[in-house]
Every structure is written in C-alpha cells, then in structure tokens.
Coordinates of C-alpha atoms and ligand atoms in Angstrom, one line a residue:
Chain F
X221 CA -19.5 -2.2 -27.0
X222 CA -16.9 -0.5 -29.2
X223 CA -13.8 -2.5 -28.4
X224 CA -12.7 -5.4 -30.4
X225 CA -9.7 -7.5 -29.6
X226 CA -7.1 -7.5 -32.2
X227 CA -4.3 -10.0 -32.7
X228 CA -1.0 -9.5 -34.4
X229 CA 0.5 -13.0 -34.2
X230 CA 4.1 -12.0 -33.7
X231 CA 6.6 -14.4 -32.3
X232 CA 7.8 -14.9 -28.8
X233 CA 10.7 -13.0 -27.4
X234 CA 13.8 -14.2 -25.5
X235 CA 14.7 -11.1 -23.6
X236 CA 14.2 -9.7 -20.1
X237 CA 10.6 -8.8 -20.2
X238 CA 8.7 -10.4 -17.3
X239 CA 5.6 -12.3 -18.6
X240 CA 2.4 -12.5 -16.6
X241 CA -0.4 -14.5 -18.4
X242 CA -3.8 -13.9 -16.8
X243 CA -5.9 -15.4 -19.5
X244 CA -6.2 -18.8 -17.9
X245 CA -9.9 -19.3 -17.1
X246 CA -9.2 -22.0 -14.6
X247 CA -8.0 -19.3 -12.2
X248 CA -11.6 -18.2 -11.6
X249 CA -13.3 -19.6 -8.5
X250 CA -16.3 -21.7 -9.2
X251 CA -19.8 -20.3 -8.6
X252 CA -21.1 -21.3 -5.2
X253 CA -23.2 -24.5 -5.2
X254 CA -26.6 -24.5 -3.5
X255 CA -28.4 -26.6 -0.9
X256 CA -32.1 -25.9 -1.7
X257 CA -34.6 -25.6 1.2
X258 CA -38.2 -24.4 0.7
X259 CA -39.1 -21.1 2.3
X260 CA -41.3 -18.0 2.0
X261 CA -40.7 -15.1 -0.4
X262 CA -38.3 -12.5 1.0
X263 CA -36.6 -9.4 -0.3
X264 CA -32.9 -9.1 0.5
X265 CA -31.4 -5.6 0.3
X266 CA -28.0 -6.2 -1.0
X267 CA -26.7 -2.8 -2.1
X268 CA -23.3 -4.1 -3.1
X269 CA -21.1 -2.7 -5.9
X270 CA -20.9 -5.2 -8.7
X271 CA -17.2 -4.5 -8.9
X272 CA -16.8 -5.0 -5.2
X273 CA -14.2 -7.7 -5.6
X274 CA -12.2 -5.5 -7.9
X275 CA -12.5 -2.6 -5.6
X276 CA -11.2 -4.5 -2.7
X277 CA -8.2 -5.8 -4.7
X278 CA -7.6 -2.2 -5.8
X279 CA -7.6 -1.0 -2.2
X280 CA -5.0 -3.7 -1.4
X281 CA -2.9 -2.5 -4.3
X282 CA -3.2 1.1 -3.2
X283 CA -2.1 0.2 0.3
X284 CA 0.9 -1.6 -1.1
X285 CA 1.9 1.4 -3.2
X286 CA 1.5 3.6 -0.1
X287 CA 3.6 1.3 2.0
X288 CA 6.3 1.2 -0.6
X289 CA 6.1 4.9 -1.3
X290 CA 5.3 4.2 -5.0
X291 CA 3.3 6.6 -7.1
X292 CA 1.2 4.5 -9.6
X293 CA 0.0 6.1 -12.8
X294 CA -2.6 4.3 -15.0
X295 CA -2.3 5.4 -18.6
X296 CA -5.5 4.8 -20.6
X297 CA -6.4 5.6 -24.3
X298 CA -7.9 4.1 -27.4
X299 CA -5.6 1.9 -29.4
X300 CA -2.7 3.8 -31.1
X301 CA -3.1 7.1 -29.3
X302 CA 0.5 6.9 -28.3
X303 CA 0.8 5.5 -24.8
X304 CA 3.9 3.4 -25.5
X305 CA 5.6 6.2 -27.4
X306 CA 4.9 8.6 -24.5
X307 CA 6.2 6.1 -22.0
X308 CA 9.4 5.6 -24.0
X309 CA 9.9 9.4 -23.9
X310 CA 9.0 9.7 -20.3
X311 CA 11.5 7.0 -19.3
X312 CA 14.2 8.7 -21.3
X313 CA 13.4 12.0 -19.6
X314 CA 12.8 10.9 -16.0
X315 CA 14.9 7.7 -16.0
X316 CA 18.1 9.3 -14.8
X317 CA 16.4 11.0 -11.7
X318 CA 13.5 8.8 -10.8
X319 CA 13.4 5.0 -10.3
X320 CA 10.7 3.8 -12.6
X321 CA 9.0 0.5 -13.3
X322 CA 6.5 -0.4 -16.0
X323 CA 3.5 -2.7 -16.3
X324 CA 2.1 -3.1 -19.8
X325 CA -1.3 -4.7 -20.5
X326 CA -1.9 -6.2 -23.9
X327 CA -4.2 -8.7 -25.4
X328 CA -1.6 -10.9 -27.0
X329 CA 1.9 -9.6 -27.6
X330 CA 4.8 -8.2 -25.7
X331 CA 5.8 -5.8 -28.5
X332 CA 5.2 -2.8 -26.2
X333 CA 7.1 -4.3 -23.3
X334 CA 10.1 -4.8 -25.5
X335 CA 9.8 -1.2 -26.8
X336 CA 9.9 0.0 -23.2
X337 CA 13.0 -1.9 -22.0
X338 CA 15.7 0.4 -20.5
X339 CA 18.6 -0.5 -18.4
X340 CA 17.5 -0.4 -14.7
X341 CA 13.8 -0.2 -15.5
X342 CA 11.9 -3.4 -14.7
X343 CA 9.1 -4.1 -17.2
X344 CA 6.3 -6.7 -16.9
X345 CA 4.0 -7.6 -19.7
X346 CA 0.5 -8.6 -18.6
X347 CA -1.1 -10.6 -21.4
X348 CA -4.8 -10.4 -20.8
X349 CA -6.0 -12.9 -23.4
X350 CA -9.5 -11.8 -24.3
X351 CA -10.0 -9.2 -21.5
X352 CA -10.1 -5.8 -23.0
X353 CA -8.9 -4.0 -19.9
X354 CA -6.6 -4.4 -16.9
X355 CA -8.2 -5.2 -13.6
X356 CA -6.9 -4.9 -10.1
X357 CA -6.1 -8.6 -9.7
X358 CA -4.0 -8.6 -12.9
X359 CA -2.1 -5.6 -11.6
X360 CA -1.5 -7.4 -8.3
X361 CA 0.1 -10.3 -10.2
X362 CA 2.1 -7.9 -12.3
X363 CA 3.5 -6.1 -9.3
X364 CA 4.3 -9.3 -7.5
X365 CA 6.4 -10.3 -10.5
X366 CA 8.3 -7.0 -10.6
X367 CA 11.3 -6.1 -8.5
X368 CA 9.9 -3.0 -6.8
X369 CA 12.7 -2.2 -4.3
X370 CA 13.4 1.5 -4.5
X371 CA 10.9 2.1 -7.3
X372 CA 9.3 5.6 -7.0
X373 CA 7.1 5.7 -10.1
X374 CA 5.1 2.8 -11.5
X375 CA 3.8 3.5 -15.0
X376 CA 0.9 1.2 -16.1
X377 CA -0.1 1.1 -19.7
X378 CA -3.7 -0.2 -19.9
X379 CA -5.1 -2.1 -22.8
X380 CA -6.1 0.2 -25.6
X381 CA -9.8 0.9 -24.9
X382 CA -11.8 3.9 -23.9
X383 CA -14.7 2.0 -22.4
X384 CA -14.1 -0.5 -19.7
X385 CA -10.9 0.8 -18.1
X386 CA -13.3 3.4 -16.6
X387 CA -15.0 0.8 -14.4
X388 CA -11.9 -0.9 -13.2
X389 CA -9.9 0.7 -10.4
X390 CA -6.4 -0.7 -10.4
X391 CA -5.4 1.0 -7.1
X392 CA -3.5 3.7 -9.1
X393 CA -2.8 7.0 -7.6
X394 CA -3.4 8.9 -10.8
X395 CA -5.5 8.0 -13.9
X396 CA -4.3 9.7 -17.0
X397 CA -6.3 9.6 -20.2
X398 CA -4.7 10.1 -23.5
X399 CA -6.4 11.3 -26.7
X400 CA -4.6 12.0 -29.9
X401 CA -5.0 14.6 -32.7
X402 CA -5.6 11.7 -35.1
X403 CA -8.9 11.0 -33.4
X404 CA -12.0 13.3 -33.3
X405 CA -12.1 16.3 -31.1
X406 CA -15.3 14.9 -29.6
X407 CA -13.8 11.8 -28.0
X408 CA -14.6 13.0 -24.4
X409 CA -18.2 13.6 -25.3
X410 CA -18.5 10.0 -26.7
X411 CA -16.7 8.3 -23.8
X412 CA -17.7 10.4 -20.7
X413 CA -17.1 7.8 -18.0
X414 CA -13.4 7.6 -18.6
X415 CA -12.9 11.3 -18.8
X416 CA -15.0 11.9 -15.7
X417 CA -12.7 9.7 -13.8
X418 CA -9.4 11.2 -15.2
X419 CA -6.9 13.0 -13.0
X420 CA -5.2 14.4 -16.0
X421 CA -5.7 14.4 -19.8
X422 CA -3.0 14.3 -22.4
X423 CA -3.6 15.6 -26.0
X424 CA -1.0 13.7 -28.0
X425 CA 0.3 14.1 -31.6
X426 CA 0.0 17.9 -31.7
X427 CA 2.8 17.7 -34.3
X428 CA 0.2 16.5 -36.8
X429 CA -2.8 18.5 -35.6
X430 CA -2.7 21.0 -38.4
X431 CA -2.2 18.5 -41.2
X432 CA -5.2 16.5 -39.9
X433 CA -7.4 19.6 -39.5
X434 CA -7.6 18.9 -35.8
X435 CA -8.8 21.9 -33.8
X436 CA -7.0 21.9 -30.5
X437 CA -9.2 24.6 -29.0
X438 CA -12.3 22.6 -29.7
X439 CA -10.7 19.5 -28.3
X440 CA -9.6 21.4 -25.1
X441 CA -13.2 22.7 -24.7
X442 CA -14.6 19.2 -25.0
X443 CA -12.2 17.8 -22.4
X444 CA -12.9 20.7 -20.0
X445 CA -16.7 20.1 -20.3
X446 CA -16.4 16.4 -19.2
X447 CA -13.3 16.6 -17.1
X448 CA -13.1 20.1 -15.5
X449 CA -11.0 18.6 -12.7
X450 CA -8.2 17.4 -15.0
X451 CA -5.2 19.5 -16.1
X452 CA -4.6 19.1 -19.9
X453 CA -1.1 18.4 -21.3
X454 CA -0.8 19.1 -25.0
X455 CA 2.3 17.4 -26.4
X456 CA 3.9 15.3 -29.1
X457 CA 5.4 12.1 -27.9
X458 CA 7.2 12.0 -31.3
X459 CA 8.9 15.4 -31.3
X460 CA 9.0 15.9 -27.6
X461 CA 7.2 19.2 -27.8
X462 CA 5.2 19.9 -24.6
X463 CA 6.9 17.0 -22.8
X464 CA 8.4 19.2 -20.1
X465 CA 5.1 20.1 -18.4
X466 CA 4.1 16.4 -18.3
X467 CA 7.4 15.4 -16.7
X468 CA 7.1 18.3 -14.2
X469 CA 3.6 16.9 -13.3
X470 CA 5.1 13.4 -12.7
X471 CA 8.1 14.7 -10.8
X472 CA 5.8 16.7 -8.5
X473 CA 3.7 13.6 -7.9
X474 CA 6.8 11.6 -6.9
X475 CA 8.2 14.4 -4.7
X476 CA 5.0 15.0 -2.7
X477 CA 4.4 11.2 -2.5
X478 CA 1.0 11.0 -4.3
Chain I
X64 CA -17.0 -7.3 -23.7
X65 CA -16.4 -6.6 -20.0
X66 CA -20.1 -6.8 -19.3
X67 CA -19.5 -10.5 -19.1
X68 CA -17.2 -10.1 -16.1
X69 CA -19.6 -7.7 -14.4
X70 CA -22.5 -10.0 -15.1
X71 CA -20.5 -12.8 -13.6
X72 CA -19.8 -10.9 -10.4
X73 CA -23.5 -9.9 -10.3
X74 CA -24.6 -13.6 -10.6
X75 CA -22.0 -14.7 -8.0
X76 CA -23.5 -12.1 -5.6
X77 CA -27.0 -13.1 -6.3
X78 CA -26.3 -16.8 -5.8
X79 CA -24.4 -16.1 -2.7
X80 CA -27.5 -14.3 -1.3
X81 CA -29.7 -17.2 -2.4
X82 CA -27.4 -19.7 -0.7
X83 CA -27.2 -17.8 2.6
X84 CA -31.0 -17.3 2.5
X85 CA -31.4 -21.0 1.8
X86 CA -33.7 -20.2 -1.1
X87 CA -35.1 -22.6 -3.6
X88 CA -35.3 -20.0 -6.3
X89 CA -34.5 -16.4 -7.1
X90 CA -37.7 -14.6 -8.1
X91 CA -36.4 -11.1 -8.9
X92 CA -33.2 -9.2 -9.1
X93 CA -32.8 -5.4 -9.2
X94 CA -29.5 -3.9 -10.5
X95 CA -28.6 -0.2 -10.8
X96 CA -26.6 0.8 -13.8
X97 CA -25.5 4.4 -14.2
X98 CA -25.4 6.2 -17.5
X99 CA -21.7 6.9 -16.9
X100 CA -20.7 3.5 -15.5
X101 CA -19.4 2.4 -18.9
X102 CA -21.8 -0.6 -18.8
X103 CA -24.4 -1.1 -21.5
X104 CA -27.7 -2.3 -19.8
X105 CA -28.5 -4.5 -22.8
X106 CA -25.1 -6.1 -23.0
X107 CA -25.3 -6.7 -19.3
X108 CA -28.7 -8.4 -19.6
X109 CA -27.4 -10.5 -22.5
X110 CA -24.4 -11.7 -20.5
X111 CA -26.4 -12.3 -17.3
X112 CA -29.0 -14.4 -19.2
X113 CA -26.2 -16.5 -20.8
X114 CA -24.6 -17.2 -17.4
X115 CA -27.6 -17.9 -15.2
X116 CA -28.9 -20.9 -17.2
X117 CA -29.0 -23.9 -14.8
X118 CA -28.6 -21.8 -11.7
X119 CA -31.3 -20.9 -9.1
X120 CA -31.5 -17.5 -10.7
X121 CA -32.5 -19.0 -14.1
X122 CA -36.2 -18.0 -13.8
X123 CA -35.8 -14.6 -12.1
X124 CA -37.1 -11.4 -13.4
X125 CA -34.2 -8.9 -13.9
X126 CA -34.9 -5.2 -13.4
X127 CA -32.3 -2.8 -14.6
X128 CA -32.6 0.6 -13.1
X129 CA -30.8 3.1 -15.3
X130 CA -29.5 6.0 -13.4
X131 CA -29.1 9.2 -15.4
X132 CA -25.9 11.3 -15.2
X133 CA -26.2 14.2 -12.8
X134 CA -23.8 16.9 -11.7
X135 CA -23.5 19.0 -8.6
X136 CA -22.1 22.5 -8.7
X137 CA -19.2 23.0 -6.3
X138 CA -20.0 26.6 -5.9
X139 CA -23.7 26.8 -5.3
X140 CA -24.6 23.1 -4.6
X141 CA -27.2 23.0 -7.4
X142 CA -27.9 19.5 -8.8
X143 CA -28.8 19.0 -12.5
X144 CA -28.8 16.5 -15.4
X145 CA -25.6 16.5 -17.4
X146 CA -26.6 14.2 -20.2
X147 CA -26.1 17.0 -22.7
X148 CA -23.0 18.5 -21.0
X149 CA -23.9 22.2 -21.1
X150 CA -20.9 24.2 -22.2
X151 CA -21.7 27.0 -19.7
X152 CA -21.1 24.9 -16.6
X153 CA -23.7 25.1 -13.7
X154 CA -27.1 26.2 -15.1
X155 CA -27.9 27.9 -11.8
X156 CA -24.8 30.1 -11.2
X157 CA -22.6 29.5 -14.2
X158 CA -19.8 28.0 -12.1
X159 CA -17.3 25.9 -13.9
X160 CA -16.5 23.3 -11.3
X161 CA -19.0 20.5 -11.5
X162 CA -18.8 17.2 -9.6
X163 CA -20.3 13.9 -10.7
X164 CA -23.3 13.3 -8.4
X165 CA -24.9 10.3 -10.1
X166 CA -24.4 8.1 -13.1
X167 CA -21.4 6.0 -12.0
X168 CA -23.5 3.4 -10.2
X169 CA -23.0 -0.3 -10.8
X170 CA -24.8 -2.1 -8.0
X171 CA -26.9 -5.1 -7.1
X172 CA -29.7 -3.5 -5.2
X173 CA -32.2 -6.3 -4.1
X174 CA -32.7 -10.0 -4.5
X175 CA -36.1 -11.6 -4.0
X176 CA -36.0 -15.2 -2.8
X177 CA -38.5 -18.0 -2.3
Ligands
GDP195 N1 2.8 12.0 -35.4 C1 2.8 11.4 -34.2 N2 2.8 10.1 -34.1 C2 2.8 9.5 -32.9 C3 2.9 10.3 -31.7 N3 2.9 9.4 -30.6 C4 2.8 8.2 -31.1 N4 2.7 8.2 -32.5 C5 2.6 7.1 -33.4 O1 1.3 6.5 -33.2 C6 1.4 5.1 -33.4 C7 0.9 4.3 -32.2 O2 1.7 4.7 -31.1 P1 1.8 3.8 -29.8 O3 2.7 4.5 -28.8 O4 2.2 2.4 -30.1 O5 0.3 3.8 -29.3 P2 -0.4 3.0 -28.1 O6 -1.2 1.9 -28.8 O7 -1.3 3.9 -27.4 O8 0.6 2.4 -27.2 C8 2.9 4.8 -33.6 O9 3.0 4.6 -35.0 C9 3.6 6.0 -33.1 O10 4.8 6.2 -33.8 C10 3.0 11.7 -31.8 O11 3.2 12.5 -30.9 N5 3.0 12.2 -33.1
MG196 MG1 1.0 0.4 -26.6
ZN197 ZN1 -13.0 -4.6 -20.8
ZN198 ZN1 -23.8 26.6 -9.3

C-alpha cells in the first residue's frame, strides 16, 4: 500500500462549490445478522466479484450518463501530477463551446474545487474522509448534487492515488491516467493495473522534462508496454503546449456521444 | 488502504452465503486475487482477519488464490505471462496489440459451511 492520506488543514470556504461529504461511517449498512441452525458441511460456489456492489452502482451511473447524453471522464494520477491544473486549462479551452461540469474528489479540502470554479460550470467537491479513491456510490451522490441539465462533458478528478482507483469503476466513459515528468519514467511498470485499464494516458509537465532529466521516449515506451490500447498526450498544463490534441480528443468524445 | 473496503464486501458476501445456507459456521473461504487487481493479498488478509472477529467466519480457513497476469495476442491469439512486460510484444508473433487475459480478478470463489 503506497498511498497515504495527507491533510492540509485549510479553512472552510463560503463560495459556490457544492459539498458532498461521504466520510460518515454511519452510512454503511450493518453486516447481516445470523440465525444459526446445525447442518452438514457444504461447499457453496459463489463466484461473485468482490466489487460487485460498486460495479452495479457504476452501471447505474453509466446508464444515467447515457440517458443524459453526458460523456464522463475519470482523471487519475498520483498526487501533484497536475490533474487540477489540466482541468483548469481544459475548462478555459473548451468552456465556450462545450457545457462542462466537474466532480473533484479529495481527502479533506475543497482547494481544488475552488480552483476549478468558472462561470457556468457547476463544480461539486466530494470529501472522501479517509478513503483514498472515489467509488461509484460517491460519484452517484456527487452527480445528484450537480445541476446536470444540458451538461455534455463531466470531468471527474479522482483522489491522487495510482493504486486503488484502478479497482473502482465509477461508470465513467473514459479513464484517463496522468503521469508527470517530475515522476520516474517507469511509473507504468510500477502500477500496471491502472495503466492496463486506461483509455488514454497524459504525460504532463513536458516543460520541465529536460531540466529534470526526464526521458520522454523512455516514458512513452513504458506506457506503450503496459497500455498499448491508450493514445498518449504529451503536454504541459502550465504552458499549454500540446493541449490542442487533448482538447480535440475530448471534443471528439462529446461529438460522437461516447 | 482500500483493501479494508474490499475485505468488507468479501465478508458481507461470505456472511450472506452463511445466512442463506443456515450455517452455524464458515469452515473455509476461497478468494481469487489477480496480480493486476491492485489488491495486495497480505493486506486483504490482514483486513479480513480484523473484520471477521465475532462473526460466523471467525474460525474459517482463508485461501487466497493469486492469479498471475497473462496477456492474449490480438493478432495470433497466443496466451502468455506478462509479469515481466516483454518489450517486443507477443512472444509468438511479435504483434504489438496485447489484451489482458488474466490478472484483474477480485472474486469470492467458494464458501464451505457447516
Ligand atoms: N512545470 C509544470 N508544473 C505543473 C504542470 N502542471 C501542474 N504543475 C504544478 O504541479 C503542482 C501540482 O499540480 P495540481 O494540478 O494541483 O496537481 P493534482 O494534485 O494532480 O491536482 C502545482 O504546483 C502545479 O502548478 C506543468 O505542466 N508543468
Ligand atoms: Mg488536484
Ligand atoms: Zn483506495
Ligand atoms: Zn501473436
């Protein structure tokens, strides 16, 4: 287990961010009680996915996205790879032509949600408490809190973590994994499950690749080995370099109704 | 620490099977965890053990079947282990498009009841 919750202890906000707190443990249904009766030994073939409940909620979310003609994109990365910065840029670029909404998962704060506020773009912050990933039920509550009329593109920023978001289907149409040039080139080799499940991979912070001695070709090769199915977007969310191809990708998703 | 949540859904499923089977005790549980599922078998075990105290699964043997990561070549259909991620693609034909065939499993397979 490589993820560790971090807290930043910043104050509360008084603006238009919608808050969804899913950290209340009382929400969980109690374990079923038993009524013991003696019997003989039997083997029951169960063969059920352990994330069955999450999978079912994810399917319900997916059906809702389809009914509303929304394309949902789940953005996943380690902490600090640049998800929020990329979303800011993306909203600036696509905002005028595509109706967007944003769901941001975070352990404690609504910093990111406030950074993402734009006129006409509803933003909901999902505070996960101790959970190091978003799950389908949290997303269901998030979308219930958002005004989704007319929304074409729902951008979901997952909790910064390269491990568990791989296991939790949110009902998204596309899962996009972000790595940055400030991390090692071998990230995909260390966290294969997430990259295996990625529809696209973003290599962010190419503006500092050279300074950090980051070899983009080596990184590209590592991504292709684990995620041959995924197109790779090399860009800088800071300078905007390479952003066009990413925006074209999103535009195409929205146009064909992903 | 999401193994806790996964262990919780596993225990929930086990106890549900026990309740439906009107069992006094769960003797044995078999789960399948793929090498690419993102779940550490040891962390799962640890969480499962912590949760099942005072339940009918408290005394059960827990078998974890670890499923290795395998790939399937889209071009020639060959299946092979991908634990070391060979750079050349499919070892049989060299094809670059490889699908995940195994290793994503996260399942409760069997529950033995008495
Ligand atoms: N040099 C550089 N820094 C970036 C880039 N994108 C994000 N950052 C910085 O990386 C840090 C983390 O970014 P943030 O968007 O909050 O990452 P998140 O945790 O994935 O949401 C911030 O200081 C950003 O300014 C980039 O393309 N280039
Ligand atoms: Mg962020
Ligand atoms: Zn987690
Ligand atoms: Zn082949």
